[in-house]
Short mmCIF file of C-alpha atoms and ligand atoms in Angstrom, two decimals:
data_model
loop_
_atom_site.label_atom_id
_atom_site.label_comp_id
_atom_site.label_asym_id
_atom_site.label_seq_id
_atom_site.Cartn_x
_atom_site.Cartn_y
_atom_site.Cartn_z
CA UNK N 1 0.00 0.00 0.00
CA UNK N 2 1.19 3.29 -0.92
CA UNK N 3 2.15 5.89 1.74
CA UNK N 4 -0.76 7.79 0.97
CA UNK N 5 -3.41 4.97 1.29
CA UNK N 6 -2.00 4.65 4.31
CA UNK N 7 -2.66 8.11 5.27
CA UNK N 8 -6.01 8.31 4.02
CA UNK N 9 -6.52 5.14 6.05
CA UNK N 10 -5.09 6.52 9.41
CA UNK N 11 -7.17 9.33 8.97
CA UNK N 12 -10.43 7.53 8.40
CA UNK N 13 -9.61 5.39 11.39
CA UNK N 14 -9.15 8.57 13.72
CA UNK N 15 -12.64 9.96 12.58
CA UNK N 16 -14.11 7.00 13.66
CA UNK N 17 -12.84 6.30 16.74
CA UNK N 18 -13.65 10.13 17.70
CA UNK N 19 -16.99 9.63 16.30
CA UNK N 20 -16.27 12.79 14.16
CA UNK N 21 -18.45 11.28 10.92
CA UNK N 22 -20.61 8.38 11.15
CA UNK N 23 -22.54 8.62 7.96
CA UNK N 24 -20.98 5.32 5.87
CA UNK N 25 -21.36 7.04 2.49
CA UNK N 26 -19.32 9.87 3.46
CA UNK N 27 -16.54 7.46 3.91
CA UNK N 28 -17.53 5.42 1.10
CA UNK N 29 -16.63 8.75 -1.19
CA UNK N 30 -13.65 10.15 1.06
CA UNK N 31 -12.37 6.62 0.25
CA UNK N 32 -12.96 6.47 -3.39
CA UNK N 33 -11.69 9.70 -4.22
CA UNK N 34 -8.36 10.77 -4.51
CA UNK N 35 -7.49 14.14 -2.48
CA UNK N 36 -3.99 14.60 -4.10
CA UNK N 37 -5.54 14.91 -7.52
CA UNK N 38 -6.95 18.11 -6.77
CA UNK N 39 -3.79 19.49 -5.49
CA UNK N 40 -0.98 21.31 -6.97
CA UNK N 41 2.34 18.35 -7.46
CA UNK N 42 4.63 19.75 -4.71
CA UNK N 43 1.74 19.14 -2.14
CA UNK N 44 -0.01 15.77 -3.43
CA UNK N 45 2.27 14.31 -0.46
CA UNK N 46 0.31 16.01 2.11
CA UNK N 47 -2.85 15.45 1.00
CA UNK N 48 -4.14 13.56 3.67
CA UNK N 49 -2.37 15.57 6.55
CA UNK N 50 -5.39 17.43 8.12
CA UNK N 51 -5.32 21.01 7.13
CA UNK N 52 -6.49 23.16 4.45
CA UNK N 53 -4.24 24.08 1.26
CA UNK N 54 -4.30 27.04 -1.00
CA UNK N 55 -5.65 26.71 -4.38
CA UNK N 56 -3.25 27.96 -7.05
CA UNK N 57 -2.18 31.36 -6.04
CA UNK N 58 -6.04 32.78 -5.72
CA UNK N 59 -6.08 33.61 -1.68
CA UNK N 60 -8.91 30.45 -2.09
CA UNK N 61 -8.22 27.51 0.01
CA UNK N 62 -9.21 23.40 -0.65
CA UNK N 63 -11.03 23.06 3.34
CA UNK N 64 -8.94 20.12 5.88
CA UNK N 65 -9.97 16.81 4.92
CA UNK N 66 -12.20 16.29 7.98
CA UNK N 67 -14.18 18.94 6.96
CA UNK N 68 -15.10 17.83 3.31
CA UNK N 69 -16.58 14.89 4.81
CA UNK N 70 -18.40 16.60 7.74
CA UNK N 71 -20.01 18.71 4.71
CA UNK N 72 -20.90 15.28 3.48
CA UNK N 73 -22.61 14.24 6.69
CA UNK N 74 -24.38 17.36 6.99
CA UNK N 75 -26.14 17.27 3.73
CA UNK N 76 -27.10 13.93 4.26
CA UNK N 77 -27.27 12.79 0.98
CA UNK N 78 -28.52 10.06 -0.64
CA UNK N 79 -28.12 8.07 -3.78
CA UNK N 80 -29.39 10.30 -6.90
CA UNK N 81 -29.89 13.63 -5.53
CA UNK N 82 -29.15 16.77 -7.38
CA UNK N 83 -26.65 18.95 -5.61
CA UNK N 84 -25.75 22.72 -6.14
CA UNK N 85 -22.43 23.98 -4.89
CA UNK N 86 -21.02 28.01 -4.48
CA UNK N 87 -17.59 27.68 -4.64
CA UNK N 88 -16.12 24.82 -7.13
CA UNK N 89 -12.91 25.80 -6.35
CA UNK N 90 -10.52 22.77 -6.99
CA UNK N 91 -13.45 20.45 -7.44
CA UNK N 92 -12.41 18.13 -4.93
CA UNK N 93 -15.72 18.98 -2.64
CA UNK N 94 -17.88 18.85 -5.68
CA UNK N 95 -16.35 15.07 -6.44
CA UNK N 96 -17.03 14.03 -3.24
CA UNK N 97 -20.44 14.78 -2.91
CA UNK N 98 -20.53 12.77 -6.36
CA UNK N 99 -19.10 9.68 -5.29
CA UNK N 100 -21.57 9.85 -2.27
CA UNK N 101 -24.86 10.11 -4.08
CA UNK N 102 -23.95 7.45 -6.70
CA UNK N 103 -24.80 3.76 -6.33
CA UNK N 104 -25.21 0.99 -8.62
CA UNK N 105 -28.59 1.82 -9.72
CA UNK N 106 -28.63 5.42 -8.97
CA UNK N 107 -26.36 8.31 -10.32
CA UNK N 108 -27.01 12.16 -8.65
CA UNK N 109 -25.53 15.32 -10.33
CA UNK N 110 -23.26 18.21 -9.03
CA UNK N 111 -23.61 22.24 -10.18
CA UNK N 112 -20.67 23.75 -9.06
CA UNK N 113 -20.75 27.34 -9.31
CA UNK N 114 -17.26 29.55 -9.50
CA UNK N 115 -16.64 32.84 -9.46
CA UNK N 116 -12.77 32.67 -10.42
CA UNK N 117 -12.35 31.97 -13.90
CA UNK N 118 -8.84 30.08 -13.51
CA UNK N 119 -10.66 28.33 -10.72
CA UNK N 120 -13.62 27.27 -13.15
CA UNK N 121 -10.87 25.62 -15.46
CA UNK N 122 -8.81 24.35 -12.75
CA UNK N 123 -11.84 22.51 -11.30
CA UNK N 124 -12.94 21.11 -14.56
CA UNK N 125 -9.48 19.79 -15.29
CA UNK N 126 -9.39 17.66 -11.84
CA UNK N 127 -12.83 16.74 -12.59
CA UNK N 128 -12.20 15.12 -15.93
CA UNK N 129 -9.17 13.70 -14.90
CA UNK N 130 -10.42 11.76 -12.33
CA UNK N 131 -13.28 10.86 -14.03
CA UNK N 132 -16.19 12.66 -12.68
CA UNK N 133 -17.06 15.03 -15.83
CA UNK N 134 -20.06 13.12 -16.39
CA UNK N 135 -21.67 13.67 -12.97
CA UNK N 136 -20.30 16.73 -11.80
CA UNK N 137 -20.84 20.26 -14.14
CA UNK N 138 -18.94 23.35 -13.38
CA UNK N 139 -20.49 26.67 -14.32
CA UNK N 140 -18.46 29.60 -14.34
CA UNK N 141 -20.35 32.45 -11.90
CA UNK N 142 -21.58 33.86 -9.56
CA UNK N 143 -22.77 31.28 -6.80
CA UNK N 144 -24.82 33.52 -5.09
CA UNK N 145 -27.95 33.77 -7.59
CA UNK N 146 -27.87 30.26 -7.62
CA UNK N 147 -28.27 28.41 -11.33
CA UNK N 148 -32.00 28.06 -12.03
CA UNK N 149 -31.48 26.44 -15.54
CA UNK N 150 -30.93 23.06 -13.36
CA UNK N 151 -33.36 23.88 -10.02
CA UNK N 152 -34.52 22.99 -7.87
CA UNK N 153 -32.46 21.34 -5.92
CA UNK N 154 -32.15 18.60 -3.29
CA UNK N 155 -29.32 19.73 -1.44
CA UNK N 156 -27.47 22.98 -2.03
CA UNK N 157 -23.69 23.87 -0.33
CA UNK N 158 -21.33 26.65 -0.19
CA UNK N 159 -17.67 26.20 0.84
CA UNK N 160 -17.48 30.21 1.33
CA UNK N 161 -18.80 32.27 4.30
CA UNK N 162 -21.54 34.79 3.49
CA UNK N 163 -23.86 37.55 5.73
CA UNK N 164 -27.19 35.48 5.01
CA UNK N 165 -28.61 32.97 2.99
CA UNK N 166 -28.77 34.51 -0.74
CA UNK N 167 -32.34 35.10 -1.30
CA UNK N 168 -31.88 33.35 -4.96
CA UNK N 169 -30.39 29.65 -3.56
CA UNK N 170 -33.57 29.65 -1.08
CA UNK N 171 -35.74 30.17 -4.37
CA UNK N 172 -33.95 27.36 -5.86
CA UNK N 173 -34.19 24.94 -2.93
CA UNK N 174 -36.83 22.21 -3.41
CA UNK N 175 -39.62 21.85 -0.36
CA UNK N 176 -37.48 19.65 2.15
CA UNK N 177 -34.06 20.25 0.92
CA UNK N 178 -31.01 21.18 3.19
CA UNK N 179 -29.34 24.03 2.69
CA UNK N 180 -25.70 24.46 4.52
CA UNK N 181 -23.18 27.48 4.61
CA UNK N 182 -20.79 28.73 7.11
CA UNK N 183 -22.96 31.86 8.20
CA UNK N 184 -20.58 34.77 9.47
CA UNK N 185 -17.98 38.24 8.60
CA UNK N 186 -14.46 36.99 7.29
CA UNK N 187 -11.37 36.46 8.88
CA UNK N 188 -13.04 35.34 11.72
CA UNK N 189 -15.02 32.06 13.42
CA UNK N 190 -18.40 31.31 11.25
CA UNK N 191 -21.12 29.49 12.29
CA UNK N 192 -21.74 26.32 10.08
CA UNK N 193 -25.68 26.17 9.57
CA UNK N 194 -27.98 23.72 8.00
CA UNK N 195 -31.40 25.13 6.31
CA UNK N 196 -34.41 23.04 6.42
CA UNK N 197 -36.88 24.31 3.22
CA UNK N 198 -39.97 24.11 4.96
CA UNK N 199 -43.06 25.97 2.56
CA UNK N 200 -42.21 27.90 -0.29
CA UNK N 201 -41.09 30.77 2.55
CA UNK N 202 -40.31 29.00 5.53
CA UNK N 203 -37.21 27.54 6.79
CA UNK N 204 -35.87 25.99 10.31
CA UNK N 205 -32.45 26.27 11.03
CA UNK N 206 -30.17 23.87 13.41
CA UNK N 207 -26.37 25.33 14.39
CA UNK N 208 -23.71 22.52 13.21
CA UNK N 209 -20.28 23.72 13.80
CA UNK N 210 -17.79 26.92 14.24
CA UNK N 211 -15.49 27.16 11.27
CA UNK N 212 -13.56 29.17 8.98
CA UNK N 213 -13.62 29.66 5.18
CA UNK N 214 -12.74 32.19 2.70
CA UNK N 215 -15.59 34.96 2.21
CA UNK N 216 -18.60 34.49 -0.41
CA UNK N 217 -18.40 37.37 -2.96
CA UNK N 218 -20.94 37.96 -5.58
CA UNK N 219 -23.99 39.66 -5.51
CA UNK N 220 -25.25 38.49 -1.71
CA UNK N 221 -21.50 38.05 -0.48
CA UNK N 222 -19.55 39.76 1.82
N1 SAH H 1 -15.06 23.59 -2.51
C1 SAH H 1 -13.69 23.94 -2.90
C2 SAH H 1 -13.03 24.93 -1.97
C3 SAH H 1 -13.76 26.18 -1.87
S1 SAH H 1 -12.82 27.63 -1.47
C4 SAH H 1 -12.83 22.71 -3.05
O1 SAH H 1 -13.30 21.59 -2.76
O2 SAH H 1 -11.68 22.84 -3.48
C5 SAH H 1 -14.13 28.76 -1.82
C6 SAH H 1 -14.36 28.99 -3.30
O3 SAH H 1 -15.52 29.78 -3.44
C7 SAH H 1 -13.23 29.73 -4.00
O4 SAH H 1 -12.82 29.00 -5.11
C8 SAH H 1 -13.90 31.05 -4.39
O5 SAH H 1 -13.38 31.58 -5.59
C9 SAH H 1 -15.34 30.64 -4.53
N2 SAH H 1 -16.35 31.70 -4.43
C10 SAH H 1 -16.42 32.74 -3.56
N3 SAH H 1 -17.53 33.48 -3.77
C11 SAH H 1 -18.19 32.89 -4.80
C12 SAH H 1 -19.41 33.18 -5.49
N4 SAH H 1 -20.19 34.23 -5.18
N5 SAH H 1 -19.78 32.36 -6.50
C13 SAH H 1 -19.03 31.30 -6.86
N6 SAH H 1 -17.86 30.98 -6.24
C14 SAH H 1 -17.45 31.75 -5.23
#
């Protein structure tokens, strides 16, 4: 086994026996996909040392590996569901969420929405080369008015912190979807919350996490 199997594996291993994830498909897809793929070469070695990475030289960052697959537990997904994501980034998030909602007689989809153009071709790049162009689409944008062509959707994340939940995403959130962001100003602790579409106007709201990401910029950004 490779050194970085082995890393993965260690890793997977520690966020079980913390109880960090429990959600067997989220392992399922941090298992099948390969983290390093997404990175630049001189830092595929540490792709499974738990902390986050910058992306090209954008100021963007991929997130630590434990949380891409807390994201995954959060949405719980399911097998065919049709995801939206703000913030494509590397595609690595995006891919995950793919692997996770495809089993052998169902196949979900991925939007991934980016607002950096190198990004958008960056993303698609990783995607194809690991084999996930025909499950994951990445739409050059911005995130934050969602991408109706495709909506509604089942599940919709962003990997960037924003003010409030863009008015346009809630629009394009089917009745009973999740909808989970880090919630908060920049450069500082955010609150990680999950959405609950309840009507066509109403929405509960449950706290998950503190965290830290890059700041959502668009149109109902930061
Ligand atoms: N999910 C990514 C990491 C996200 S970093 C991964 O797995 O690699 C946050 C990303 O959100 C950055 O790429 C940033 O350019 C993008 N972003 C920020 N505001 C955005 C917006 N309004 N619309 C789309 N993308 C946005």
């Amino acid at each position: 086994m490779s050194t970085l199997h082995q890393a993965k594996d260690r890793l997977i291993q520690n966020y079980k026996a913390r109880g960090l994830v429990k959600d067997e498909l989220a392992f399922r897809a941090f298992k099948e996909v390969p983290r390093e793929m997404f990175l630049p070469e001189n830092s595929r070695s540490s792709a499974y040392s738990d902390h986050p990475l910058p992306l090209m030289n954008t100021g963007q960052t991929i997130s630590a590996p434990h949380m891409t697959i807390m994201i995954l537990e959060y949405l719980e997904l399911t097998p065919g569901l049709k995801v939206l994501e703000v913030g494509a980034g590397s595609g690595y998030q995006a891919v995950l969420i793919a692997a996770a909602i495809t089993s052998s007689d169902e196949v979900g989809h991925v939007y991934s929405l980016e607002i950096v153009p190198e990004l958008v071709n960056y993303a698609r790049k990783n995607i194809e080369e690991t084999g996930y162009d025909d499950r994951v689409t990445v739409i050059s944008g911005d995130g934050t008015l969602g991408y109706e062509d495709a909506s509604p959707y089942d599940r919709i994340i962003l990997t960037a912190a924003g003010p409030e939940l863009p008015p346009p995403l809630f629009e394009q959130l089917e009745i009973g979807g999740l909808l989970v962001m880090p919630v908060g100003t920049p450069r500082m602790w955010q609150v990680m919350t999950k959405f609950r579409k309840t009507t066509e106007t109403d929405f509960s709201q449950e706290v998950l996490s503190s965290v830290a990401f890059v700041p959502l910029r668009g149109q109902y950004g930061i």
